[in-house]
XYZ file of C-alpha atoms in Angstrom:
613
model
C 0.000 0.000 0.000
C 1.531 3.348 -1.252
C 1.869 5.916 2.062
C 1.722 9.209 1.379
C 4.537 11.185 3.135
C 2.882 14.443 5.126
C 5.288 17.091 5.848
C 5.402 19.582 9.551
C 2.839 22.434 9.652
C 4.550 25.769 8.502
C 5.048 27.958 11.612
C 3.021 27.117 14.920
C 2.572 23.362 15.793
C -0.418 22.005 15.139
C -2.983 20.266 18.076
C -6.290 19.549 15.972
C -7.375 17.519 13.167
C -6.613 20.117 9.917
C -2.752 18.820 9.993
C -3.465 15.038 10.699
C -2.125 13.105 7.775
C -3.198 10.747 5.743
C -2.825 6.958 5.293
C -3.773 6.661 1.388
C -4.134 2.731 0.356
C -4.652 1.224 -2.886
C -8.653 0.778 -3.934
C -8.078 -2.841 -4.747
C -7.614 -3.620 -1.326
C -10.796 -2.486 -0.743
C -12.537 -5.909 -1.730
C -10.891 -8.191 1.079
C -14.271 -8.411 2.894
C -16.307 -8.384 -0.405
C -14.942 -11.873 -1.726
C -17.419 -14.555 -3.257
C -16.590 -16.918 0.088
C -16.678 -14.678 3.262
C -18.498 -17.754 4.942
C -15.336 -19.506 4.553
C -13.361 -16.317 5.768
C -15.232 -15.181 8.334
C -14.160 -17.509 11.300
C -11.107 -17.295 9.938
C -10.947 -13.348 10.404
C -12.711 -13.569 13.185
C -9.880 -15.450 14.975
C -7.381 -12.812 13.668
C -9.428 -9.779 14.926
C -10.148 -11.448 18.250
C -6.651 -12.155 19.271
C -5.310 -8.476 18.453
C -3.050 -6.717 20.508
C -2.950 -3.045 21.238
C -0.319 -2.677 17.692
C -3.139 -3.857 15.555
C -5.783 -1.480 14.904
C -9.086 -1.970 13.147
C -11.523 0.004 11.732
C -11.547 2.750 13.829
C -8.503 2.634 16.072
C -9.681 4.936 19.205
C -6.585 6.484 20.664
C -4.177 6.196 17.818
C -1.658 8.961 17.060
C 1.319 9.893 15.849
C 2.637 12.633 17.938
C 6.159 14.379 15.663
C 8.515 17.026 16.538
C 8.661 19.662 13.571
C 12.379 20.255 14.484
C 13.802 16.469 13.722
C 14.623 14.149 16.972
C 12.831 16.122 19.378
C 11.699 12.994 21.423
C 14.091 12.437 23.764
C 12.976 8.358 24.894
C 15.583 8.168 28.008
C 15.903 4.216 26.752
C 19.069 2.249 27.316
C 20.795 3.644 24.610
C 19.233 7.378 25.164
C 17.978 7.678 21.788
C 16.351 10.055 19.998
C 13.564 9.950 17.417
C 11.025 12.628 15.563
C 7.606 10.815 16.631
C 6.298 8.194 18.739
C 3.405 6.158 18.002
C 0.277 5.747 20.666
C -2.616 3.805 20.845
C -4.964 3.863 23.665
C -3.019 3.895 26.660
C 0.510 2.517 25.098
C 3.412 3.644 23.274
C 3.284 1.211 20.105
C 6.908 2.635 18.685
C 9.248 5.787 18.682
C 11.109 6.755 15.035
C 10.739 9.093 12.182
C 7.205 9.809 10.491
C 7.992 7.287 7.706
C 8.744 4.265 10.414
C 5.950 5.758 12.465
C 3.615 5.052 9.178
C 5.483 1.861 8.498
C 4.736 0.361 12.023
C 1.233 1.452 11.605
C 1.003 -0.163 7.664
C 2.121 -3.070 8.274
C 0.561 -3.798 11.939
C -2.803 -3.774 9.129
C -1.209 -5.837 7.018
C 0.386 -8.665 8.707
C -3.199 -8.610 10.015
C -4.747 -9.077 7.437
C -7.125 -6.314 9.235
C -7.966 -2.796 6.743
C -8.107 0.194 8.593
C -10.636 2.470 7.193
C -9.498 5.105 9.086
C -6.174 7.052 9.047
C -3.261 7.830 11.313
C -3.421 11.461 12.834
C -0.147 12.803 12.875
C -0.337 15.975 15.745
C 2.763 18.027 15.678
C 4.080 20.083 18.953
C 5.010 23.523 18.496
C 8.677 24.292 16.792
C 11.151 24.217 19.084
C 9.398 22.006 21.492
C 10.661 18.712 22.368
C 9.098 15.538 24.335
C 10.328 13.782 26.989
C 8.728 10.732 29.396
C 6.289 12.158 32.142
C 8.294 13.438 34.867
C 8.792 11.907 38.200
C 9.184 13.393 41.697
C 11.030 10.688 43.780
C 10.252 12.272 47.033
C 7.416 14.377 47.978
C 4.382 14.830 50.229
C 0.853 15.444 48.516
C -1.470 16.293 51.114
C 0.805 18.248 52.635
C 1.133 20.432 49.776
C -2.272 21.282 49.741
C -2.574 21.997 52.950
C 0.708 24.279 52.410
C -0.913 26.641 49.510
C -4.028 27.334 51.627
C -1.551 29.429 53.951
C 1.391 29.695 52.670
C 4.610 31.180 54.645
C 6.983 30.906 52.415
C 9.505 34.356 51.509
C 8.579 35.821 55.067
C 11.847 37.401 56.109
C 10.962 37.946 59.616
C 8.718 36.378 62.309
C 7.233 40.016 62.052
C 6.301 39.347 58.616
C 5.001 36.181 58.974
C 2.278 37.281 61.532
C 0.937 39.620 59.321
C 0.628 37.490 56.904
C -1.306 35.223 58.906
C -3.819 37.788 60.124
C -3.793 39.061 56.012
C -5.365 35.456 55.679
C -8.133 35.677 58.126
C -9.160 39.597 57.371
C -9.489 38.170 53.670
C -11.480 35.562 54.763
C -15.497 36.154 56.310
C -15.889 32.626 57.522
C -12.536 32.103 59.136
C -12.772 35.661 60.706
C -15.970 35.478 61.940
C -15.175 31.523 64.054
C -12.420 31.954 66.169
C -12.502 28.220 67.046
C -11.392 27.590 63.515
C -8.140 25.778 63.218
C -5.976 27.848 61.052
C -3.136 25.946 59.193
C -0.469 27.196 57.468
C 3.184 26.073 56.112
C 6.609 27.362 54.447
C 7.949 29.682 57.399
C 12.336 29.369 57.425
C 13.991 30.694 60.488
C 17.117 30.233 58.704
C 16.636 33.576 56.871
C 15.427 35.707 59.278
C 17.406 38.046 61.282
C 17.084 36.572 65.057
C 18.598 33.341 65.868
C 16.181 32.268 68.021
C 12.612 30.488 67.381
C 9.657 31.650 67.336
C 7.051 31.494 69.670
C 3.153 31.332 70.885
C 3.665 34.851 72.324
C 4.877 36.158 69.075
C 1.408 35.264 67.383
C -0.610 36.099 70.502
C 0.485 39.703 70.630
C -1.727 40.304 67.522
C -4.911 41.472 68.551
C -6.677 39.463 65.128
C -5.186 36.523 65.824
C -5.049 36.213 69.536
C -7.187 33.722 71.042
C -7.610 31.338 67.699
C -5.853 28.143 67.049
C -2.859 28.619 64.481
C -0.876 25.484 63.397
C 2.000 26.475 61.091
C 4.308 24.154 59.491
C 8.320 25.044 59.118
C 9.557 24.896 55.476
C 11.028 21.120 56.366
C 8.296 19.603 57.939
C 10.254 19.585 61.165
C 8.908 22.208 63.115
C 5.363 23.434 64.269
C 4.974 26.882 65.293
C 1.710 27.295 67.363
C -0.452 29.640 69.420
C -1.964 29.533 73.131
C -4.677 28.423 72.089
C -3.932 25.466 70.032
C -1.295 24.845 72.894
C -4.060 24.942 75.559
C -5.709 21.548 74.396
C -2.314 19.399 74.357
C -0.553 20.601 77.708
C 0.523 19.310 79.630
C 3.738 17.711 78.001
C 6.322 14.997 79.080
C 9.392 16.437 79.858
C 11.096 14.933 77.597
C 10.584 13.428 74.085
C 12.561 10.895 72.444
C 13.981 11.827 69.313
C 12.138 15.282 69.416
C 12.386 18.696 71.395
C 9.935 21.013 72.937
C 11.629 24.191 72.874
C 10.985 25.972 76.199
C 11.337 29.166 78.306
C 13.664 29.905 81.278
C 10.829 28.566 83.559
C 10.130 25.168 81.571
C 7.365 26.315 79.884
C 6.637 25.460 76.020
C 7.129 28.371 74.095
C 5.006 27.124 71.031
C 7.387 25.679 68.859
C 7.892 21.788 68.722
C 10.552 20.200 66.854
C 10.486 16.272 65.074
C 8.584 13.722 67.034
C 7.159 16.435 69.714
C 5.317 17.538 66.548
C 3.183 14.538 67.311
C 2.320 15.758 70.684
C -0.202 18.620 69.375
C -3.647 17.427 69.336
C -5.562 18.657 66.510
C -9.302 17.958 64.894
C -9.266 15.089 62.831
C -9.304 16.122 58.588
C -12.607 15.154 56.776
C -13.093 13.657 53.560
C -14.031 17.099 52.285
C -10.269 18.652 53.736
C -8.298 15.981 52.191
C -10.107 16.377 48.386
C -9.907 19.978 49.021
C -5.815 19.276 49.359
C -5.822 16.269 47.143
C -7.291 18.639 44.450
C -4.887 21.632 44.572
C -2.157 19.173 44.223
C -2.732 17.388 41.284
C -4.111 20.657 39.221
C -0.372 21.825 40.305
C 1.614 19.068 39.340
C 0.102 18.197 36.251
C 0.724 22.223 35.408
C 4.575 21.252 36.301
C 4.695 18.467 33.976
C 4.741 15.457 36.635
C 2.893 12.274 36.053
C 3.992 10.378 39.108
C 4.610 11.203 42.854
C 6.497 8.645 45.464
C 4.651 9.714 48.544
C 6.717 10.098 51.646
C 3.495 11.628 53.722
C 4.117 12.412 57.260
C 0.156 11.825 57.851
C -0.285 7.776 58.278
C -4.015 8.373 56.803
C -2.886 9.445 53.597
C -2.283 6.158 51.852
C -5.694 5.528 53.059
C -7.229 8.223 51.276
C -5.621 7.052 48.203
C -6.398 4.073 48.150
C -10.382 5.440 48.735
C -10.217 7.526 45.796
C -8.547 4.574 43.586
C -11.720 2.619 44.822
C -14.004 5.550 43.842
C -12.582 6.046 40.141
C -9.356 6.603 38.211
C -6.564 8.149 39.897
C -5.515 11.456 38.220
C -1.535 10.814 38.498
C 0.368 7.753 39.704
C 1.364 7.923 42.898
C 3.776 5.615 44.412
C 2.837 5.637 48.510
C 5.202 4.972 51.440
C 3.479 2.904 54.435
C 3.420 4.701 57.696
C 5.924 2.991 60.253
C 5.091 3.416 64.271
C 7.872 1.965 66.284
C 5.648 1.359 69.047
C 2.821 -0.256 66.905
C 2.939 -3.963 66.329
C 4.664 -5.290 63.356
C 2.926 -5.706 60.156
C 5.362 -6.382 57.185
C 4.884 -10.285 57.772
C 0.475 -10.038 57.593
C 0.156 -6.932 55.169
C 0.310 -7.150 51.673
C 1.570 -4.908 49.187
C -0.576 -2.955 47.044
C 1.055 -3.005 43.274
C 0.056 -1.420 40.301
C -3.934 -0.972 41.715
C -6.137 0.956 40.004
C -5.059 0.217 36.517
C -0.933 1.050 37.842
C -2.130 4.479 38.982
C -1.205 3.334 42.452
C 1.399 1.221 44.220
C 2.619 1.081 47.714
C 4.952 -1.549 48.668
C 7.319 0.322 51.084
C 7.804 1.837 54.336
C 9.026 4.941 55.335
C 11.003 5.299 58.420
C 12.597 8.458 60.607
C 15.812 8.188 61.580
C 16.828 11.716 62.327
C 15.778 15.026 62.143
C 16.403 17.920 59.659
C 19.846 20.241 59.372
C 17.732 23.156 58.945
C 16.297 23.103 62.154
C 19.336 21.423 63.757
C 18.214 17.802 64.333
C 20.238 16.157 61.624
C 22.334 13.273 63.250
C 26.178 14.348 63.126
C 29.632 12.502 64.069
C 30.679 15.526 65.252
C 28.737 18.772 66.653
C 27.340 21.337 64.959
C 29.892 24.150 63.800
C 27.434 27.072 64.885
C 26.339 25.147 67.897
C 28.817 22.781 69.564
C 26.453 21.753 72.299
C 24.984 19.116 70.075
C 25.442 16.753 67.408
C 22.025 16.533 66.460
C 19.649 13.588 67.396
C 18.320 10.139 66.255
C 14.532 10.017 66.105
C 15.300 6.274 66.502
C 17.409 3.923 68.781
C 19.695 1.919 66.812
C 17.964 -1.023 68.024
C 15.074 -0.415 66.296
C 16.517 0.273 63.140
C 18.201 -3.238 62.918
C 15.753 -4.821 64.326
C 12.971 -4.338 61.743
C 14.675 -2.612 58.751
C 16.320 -6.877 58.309
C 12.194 -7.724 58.603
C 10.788 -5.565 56.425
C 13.450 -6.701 54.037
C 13.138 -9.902 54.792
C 8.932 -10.191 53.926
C 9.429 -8.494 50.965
C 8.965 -5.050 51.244
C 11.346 -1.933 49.802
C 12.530 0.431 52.966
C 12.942 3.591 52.611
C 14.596 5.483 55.514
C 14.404 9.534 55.428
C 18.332 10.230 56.349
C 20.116 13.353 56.913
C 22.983 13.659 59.195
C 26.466 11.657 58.138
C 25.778 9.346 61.737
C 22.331 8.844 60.475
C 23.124 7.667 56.954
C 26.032 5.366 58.458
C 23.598 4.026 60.967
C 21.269 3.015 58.215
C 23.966 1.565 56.028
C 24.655 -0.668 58.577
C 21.773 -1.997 58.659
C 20.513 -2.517 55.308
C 24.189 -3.970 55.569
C 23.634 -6.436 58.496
C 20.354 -7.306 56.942
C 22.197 -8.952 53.677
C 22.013 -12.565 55.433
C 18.405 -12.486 55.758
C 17.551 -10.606 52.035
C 18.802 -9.857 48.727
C 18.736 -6.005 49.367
C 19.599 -5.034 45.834
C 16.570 -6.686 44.693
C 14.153 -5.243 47.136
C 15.852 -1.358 46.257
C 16.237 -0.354 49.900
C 16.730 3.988 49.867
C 17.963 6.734 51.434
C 15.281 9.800 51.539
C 17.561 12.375 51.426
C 21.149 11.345 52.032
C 22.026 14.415 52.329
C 25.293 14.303 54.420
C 27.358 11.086 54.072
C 30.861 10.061 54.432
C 32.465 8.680 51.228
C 33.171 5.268 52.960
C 29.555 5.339 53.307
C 28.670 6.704 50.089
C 30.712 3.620 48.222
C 28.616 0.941 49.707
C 25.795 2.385 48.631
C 26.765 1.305 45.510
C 27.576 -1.860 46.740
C 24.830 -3.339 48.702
C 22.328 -1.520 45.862
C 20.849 1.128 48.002
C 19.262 4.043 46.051
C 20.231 7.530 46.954
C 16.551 9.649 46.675
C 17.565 13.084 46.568
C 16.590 16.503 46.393
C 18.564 19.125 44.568
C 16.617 22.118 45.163
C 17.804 21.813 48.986
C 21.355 21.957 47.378
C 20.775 25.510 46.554
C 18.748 26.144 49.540
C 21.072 25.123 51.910
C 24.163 26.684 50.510
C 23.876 29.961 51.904
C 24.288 28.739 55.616
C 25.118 24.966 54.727
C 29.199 26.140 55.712
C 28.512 28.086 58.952
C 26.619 24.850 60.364
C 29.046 22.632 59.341
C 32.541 23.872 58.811
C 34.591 23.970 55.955
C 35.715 20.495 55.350
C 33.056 18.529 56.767
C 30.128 20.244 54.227
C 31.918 18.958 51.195
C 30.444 16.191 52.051
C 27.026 17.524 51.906
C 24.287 17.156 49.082
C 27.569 15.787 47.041
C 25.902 14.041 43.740
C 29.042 13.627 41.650
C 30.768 11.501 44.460
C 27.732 9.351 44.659
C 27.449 8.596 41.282
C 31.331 8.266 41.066
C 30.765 5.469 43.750
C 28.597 3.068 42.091
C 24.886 4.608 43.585
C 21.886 5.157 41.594
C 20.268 8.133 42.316
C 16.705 9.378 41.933
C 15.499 12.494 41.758
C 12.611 14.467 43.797
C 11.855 17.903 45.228
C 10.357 16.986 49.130
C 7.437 19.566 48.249
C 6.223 21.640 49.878
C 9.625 22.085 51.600
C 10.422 23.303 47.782
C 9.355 24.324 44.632
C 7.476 21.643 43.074
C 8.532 22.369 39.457
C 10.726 19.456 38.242
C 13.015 21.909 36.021
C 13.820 23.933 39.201
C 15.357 20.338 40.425
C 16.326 19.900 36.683
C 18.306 23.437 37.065
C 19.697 22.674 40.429
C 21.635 19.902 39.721
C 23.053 21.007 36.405
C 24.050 24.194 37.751
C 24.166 24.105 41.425
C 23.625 28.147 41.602
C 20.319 30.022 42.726
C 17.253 30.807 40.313
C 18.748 33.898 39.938
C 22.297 32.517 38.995
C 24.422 32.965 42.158
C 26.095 30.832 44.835
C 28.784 31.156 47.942
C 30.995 30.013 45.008
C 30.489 32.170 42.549
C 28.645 32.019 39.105
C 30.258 28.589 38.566
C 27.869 27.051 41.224
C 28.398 25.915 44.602
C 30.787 22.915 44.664
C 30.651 23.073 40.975
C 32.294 19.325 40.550
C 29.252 17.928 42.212
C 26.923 18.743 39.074
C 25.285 16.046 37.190
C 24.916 15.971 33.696
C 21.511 17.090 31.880
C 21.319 13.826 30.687
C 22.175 12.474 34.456
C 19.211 15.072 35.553
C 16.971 13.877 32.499
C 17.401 9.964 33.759
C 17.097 10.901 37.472
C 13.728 12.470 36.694
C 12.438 9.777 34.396
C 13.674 6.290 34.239
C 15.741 6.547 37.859
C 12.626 7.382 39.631
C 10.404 4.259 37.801
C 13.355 2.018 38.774
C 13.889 3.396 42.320
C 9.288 2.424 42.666
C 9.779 -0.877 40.715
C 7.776 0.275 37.304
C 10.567 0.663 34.800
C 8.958 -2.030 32.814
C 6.096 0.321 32.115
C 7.061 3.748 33.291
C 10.033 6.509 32.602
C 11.098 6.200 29.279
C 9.454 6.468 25.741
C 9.594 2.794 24.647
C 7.051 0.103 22.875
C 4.391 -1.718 25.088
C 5.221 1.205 27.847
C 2.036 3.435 29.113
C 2.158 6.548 26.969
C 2.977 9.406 29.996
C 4.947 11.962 28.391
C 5.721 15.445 28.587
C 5.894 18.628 25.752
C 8.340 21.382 26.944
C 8.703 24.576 25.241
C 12.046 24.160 24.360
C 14.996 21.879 24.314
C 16.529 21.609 28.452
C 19.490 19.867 27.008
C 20.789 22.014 24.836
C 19.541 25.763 25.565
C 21.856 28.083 28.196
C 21.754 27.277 31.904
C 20.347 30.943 32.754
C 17.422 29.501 30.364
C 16.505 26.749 31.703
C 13.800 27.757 33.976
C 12.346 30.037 31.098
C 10.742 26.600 29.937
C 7.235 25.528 30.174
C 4.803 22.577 29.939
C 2.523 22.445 26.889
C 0.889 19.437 27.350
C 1.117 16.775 29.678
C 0.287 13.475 28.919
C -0.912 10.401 31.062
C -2.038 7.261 29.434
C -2.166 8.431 25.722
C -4.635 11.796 27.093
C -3.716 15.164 28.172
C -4.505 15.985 31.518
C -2.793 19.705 30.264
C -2.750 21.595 27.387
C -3.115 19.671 24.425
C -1.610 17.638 21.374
């Protein structure tokens, strides 16, 4: 059958039906079902149609496409061999094959033929905008969904002073009647960073109090890292009184003993506060997804700090389709009974939209807020080292169970003792699993000794980290930590260099979610607006990763690091067809351009769910 050869749009890129081309076939073909024995033919054809697989197409294929970049291999695939084609090929759900047009209309010819099925109908060919180029649907390796939500309903974050911050809390309840008018409402907000503002101290109940709008009402805010809660009197008032101490957290108090308001780690648990509804978690749920989706993600590993929010996943999944894939931690409570050996896993549910067959575990606290887990003490406070939010008991005692009935652990890990810790025991757990198979990770891995950092690569452990802390961190990262010992921090290169696979994430809300911000950060390792403690050449400039190292670690790193690489992160045959349309080319235009780019369409399962094709 002669194919007729249809040629890019002139100028924009085309996303409707007046540019689809054309699959002419020869008018004598047009008798196969008009023979003078179809009785004899029709089981036979019958049998052919019936055992199709999603390559063949019949009459009307619904869901077939050939999606081209005007601009030659613009579809970056992220396969083995990190290949690069002009179009890929969908039908339905699937990616039936990546190549040029003419392949493209090859495949799709000869899937009819070998058939022996005629396709009345014929291939659209879409083309993205010039300039544009397509890569898989993006990944975030380590974030928190619900939390995000609740995060943009108040957010905190760019206050520059505790000052600041109040008013920006009582600018949320003057702009809102209903909250104004019940001052039993729990307020909730998120983002606020100490480590910018002028005093050194934190802040406190008092500090919100002394407003005459918001005394008296319940405020709950959130720190930027998820480590700290910053509270009133009154949402104080229903909690007290405390234990005096709290293991592997820190109620920050006055001169007398009294809780000031702010409650670091596990005394975050302390605060009692009115159980969520269905209504509050949409509400969150919602926001999140519209965002992401905006961003260009298809897929979110969940590390929620809320136990109930795999639960409420796992109720929408049983209500309808899941909007984006989400790849959920389990909750772990050390002083809950164990459950690895009587749970099971939940993979791929809800037509692979949602998977969780891992558990997260604390094992220390956060470096902004001082509670990573150090060797040594902290260079701007020598009176600690930081704390475990764990005994080292506990750790080897059920990080070797979890491995051993099957399930992936992933242990949130920031301070160099803390990574070590947990190295051992993914280590000591080798006689009782095959940890490379089961993918163990470190959430963060932030600070880590190079000893430490080379068996990584050895036992298999993935490294699931964030570069936007990177350039967060840099401007006080030194002053913590001294000058040799933060070389050592957020250091990608030396990872790599060391045998560990890495996977990219953002640990939103505590940063931007936009995956080119994280794309941007490691490449350049300098701020948004091009600067760092090093100079324009980025901070610790040999720690960069390549694009194409960035590319991976958003992409097919991430599907690996959540088991789904046979169907997820790169832009291969019989894989589901999530991809993404950027504006231009991250790979090849200037650093200082990067973050200029922007998502025209992304894809899930062969359908936008933005923009459009």
């Amino acid at each position: 059958m002669p194919v007729s050869k249809p040629t890019p749009p002139q100028g924009v890129g085309s996303t409707g039906s007046e540019h689809a081309s054309v699959v002419q076939t020869d008018s004598s073909h047009s008798g196969l079902f008009r023979l003078s024995w179809p009785l004899l033919l029709a089981p036979i054809l019958a049998g052919i149609v019936f055992n199709l697989k999603s390559y063949v197409f019949q009459d009307s294929p619904p869901g077939s496409y050939a999606l081209c970049t005007p601009d030659g291999k613009n579809v970056y695939t992220v396969d083995a061999r990190n290949t690069r084609a002009q179009c890929i090929l969908v039908h339905k759900a699937m990616i039936v094959d990546t190549g040029s047009l003419e392949q493209i209309q090859s495949h799709w010819e000869n899937s009819v033929v070998l058939h022996g099925v005629y396709t009345h109908k014929p291939l659209p060919v879409r083309w993205t905008k010039p300039g544009s180029i397509i890569v898989p649907g993006l990944a975030d390796s380590h974030a928190h969904i619900l939390e995000y939500g609740a995060s943009q309903q108040l957010p905190l974050e760019g206050t520059k002073s505790i000052n600041e911050t109040v008013q920006r809390v009582r600018d949320y309840i003057n702009a809102n009647p209903d909250v104004k008018a019940d001052k039993s409402m729990y307020i909730l907000g998120g983002g606020w960073d100490h480590t910018v503002w002028p005093t050194s101290g934190w802040p406190s109940a008092a500090d919100l109090d002394a407003d005459p709008i918001i005394r008296d009402r319940p405020i709950v805010l959130q720190s930027k890292d998820c480590h700290a809660l910053w509270v009133s009197s009154a949402a104080l008032e229903g909690s007290l009184p405390f234990p005096s101490e709290v293991e592997g957290g820190v109620i920050v108090r006055d001169e007398s003993g009294r809780p000031t308001g702010t409650l670091l780690d596990n005394a975050q648990e302390l605060l009692r506060q009115p159980k969520l509804n269905e209504r509050d978690l949409m509400q969150r749920f919602k926001i999140t997804v519209e965002h992401a989706v905006k961003h260009g993600l298809t897929s979110i590993h969940d590390a929620g700090l809320d136990p109930s929010s795999l639960e409420f996943f796992k109720r929408q999944a049983d209500i309808g389709t899941l909007p984006i894939r989400i790849y959920g931690m389990r909750f772990f409570d050390e002083n809950g009974e164990y459950w690895g050996n009587i749970t099971e896993p939940l993979i791929a549910y809800n037509d692979g939209r949602l998977t969780a067959r891992s558990v997260k575990i604390f094992a220390d606290g956060a470096l902004r807020t001082g509670g990573a887990a150090l060797y040594e003490p902290y260079a701007d406070n020598p009176s600690t080292n930081g704390f475990m939010r764990l005994d080292e008991e506990v750790l080897f005692k059920y990080i070797p169970l979890f491995l051993r009935d099957g399930w992936q652990v992933n242990v949130h890990a920031i301070g160099d003792r803390a990574n070590g810790i947990v190295v051992d025991a993914f280590e000591a757990s080798l006689a009782r699993a095959n940890v490379t198979a089961l993918r163990p990770r470190l959430e963060h891995a932030q600070m880590m000794t190079k000893e430490d950092m080379a068996r990584l690569g050895k036992l298999g452990v993935i490294a699931s980290v964030q570069p936007t802390h990177a350039i967060s961190d840099m401007w006080y990262a030194e002053q913590r930590l001294g000058p040799e010992r933060v070389k050592n921090l957020y250091a990608f290169r030396t990872l790599i260099d060391s045998g560990a696979r890495i996977a990219l994430g953002s640990d939103f809300p505590v940063e931007s979610m936009n995956p080119l911000s994280g794309f941007y950060a490691a490449v350049s390792r300098l701020s948004p607006d091009g600067e760092s403690p090093h100079g324009p050449d980025g901070w610790f400039p040999d720690q960069r990763l390549t694009r194409l190292e960035a590319l991976r670690g958003m992409t097919i790193d991430p599907a690996y690091a959540s088991f789904s690489e046979s169907f997820l992160g790169s832009l291969e045959s019989s894989k589901r067809a999530d991809f993404v349309v950027l504006s231009q080319d991250i790979m090849e235009v200037p650093i200082n351009k990067i973050l200029d780019t922007k998502v025209l369409a992304t894809v899930i399962d062969g359908e936008a769910v933005y923009g459009g094709i």
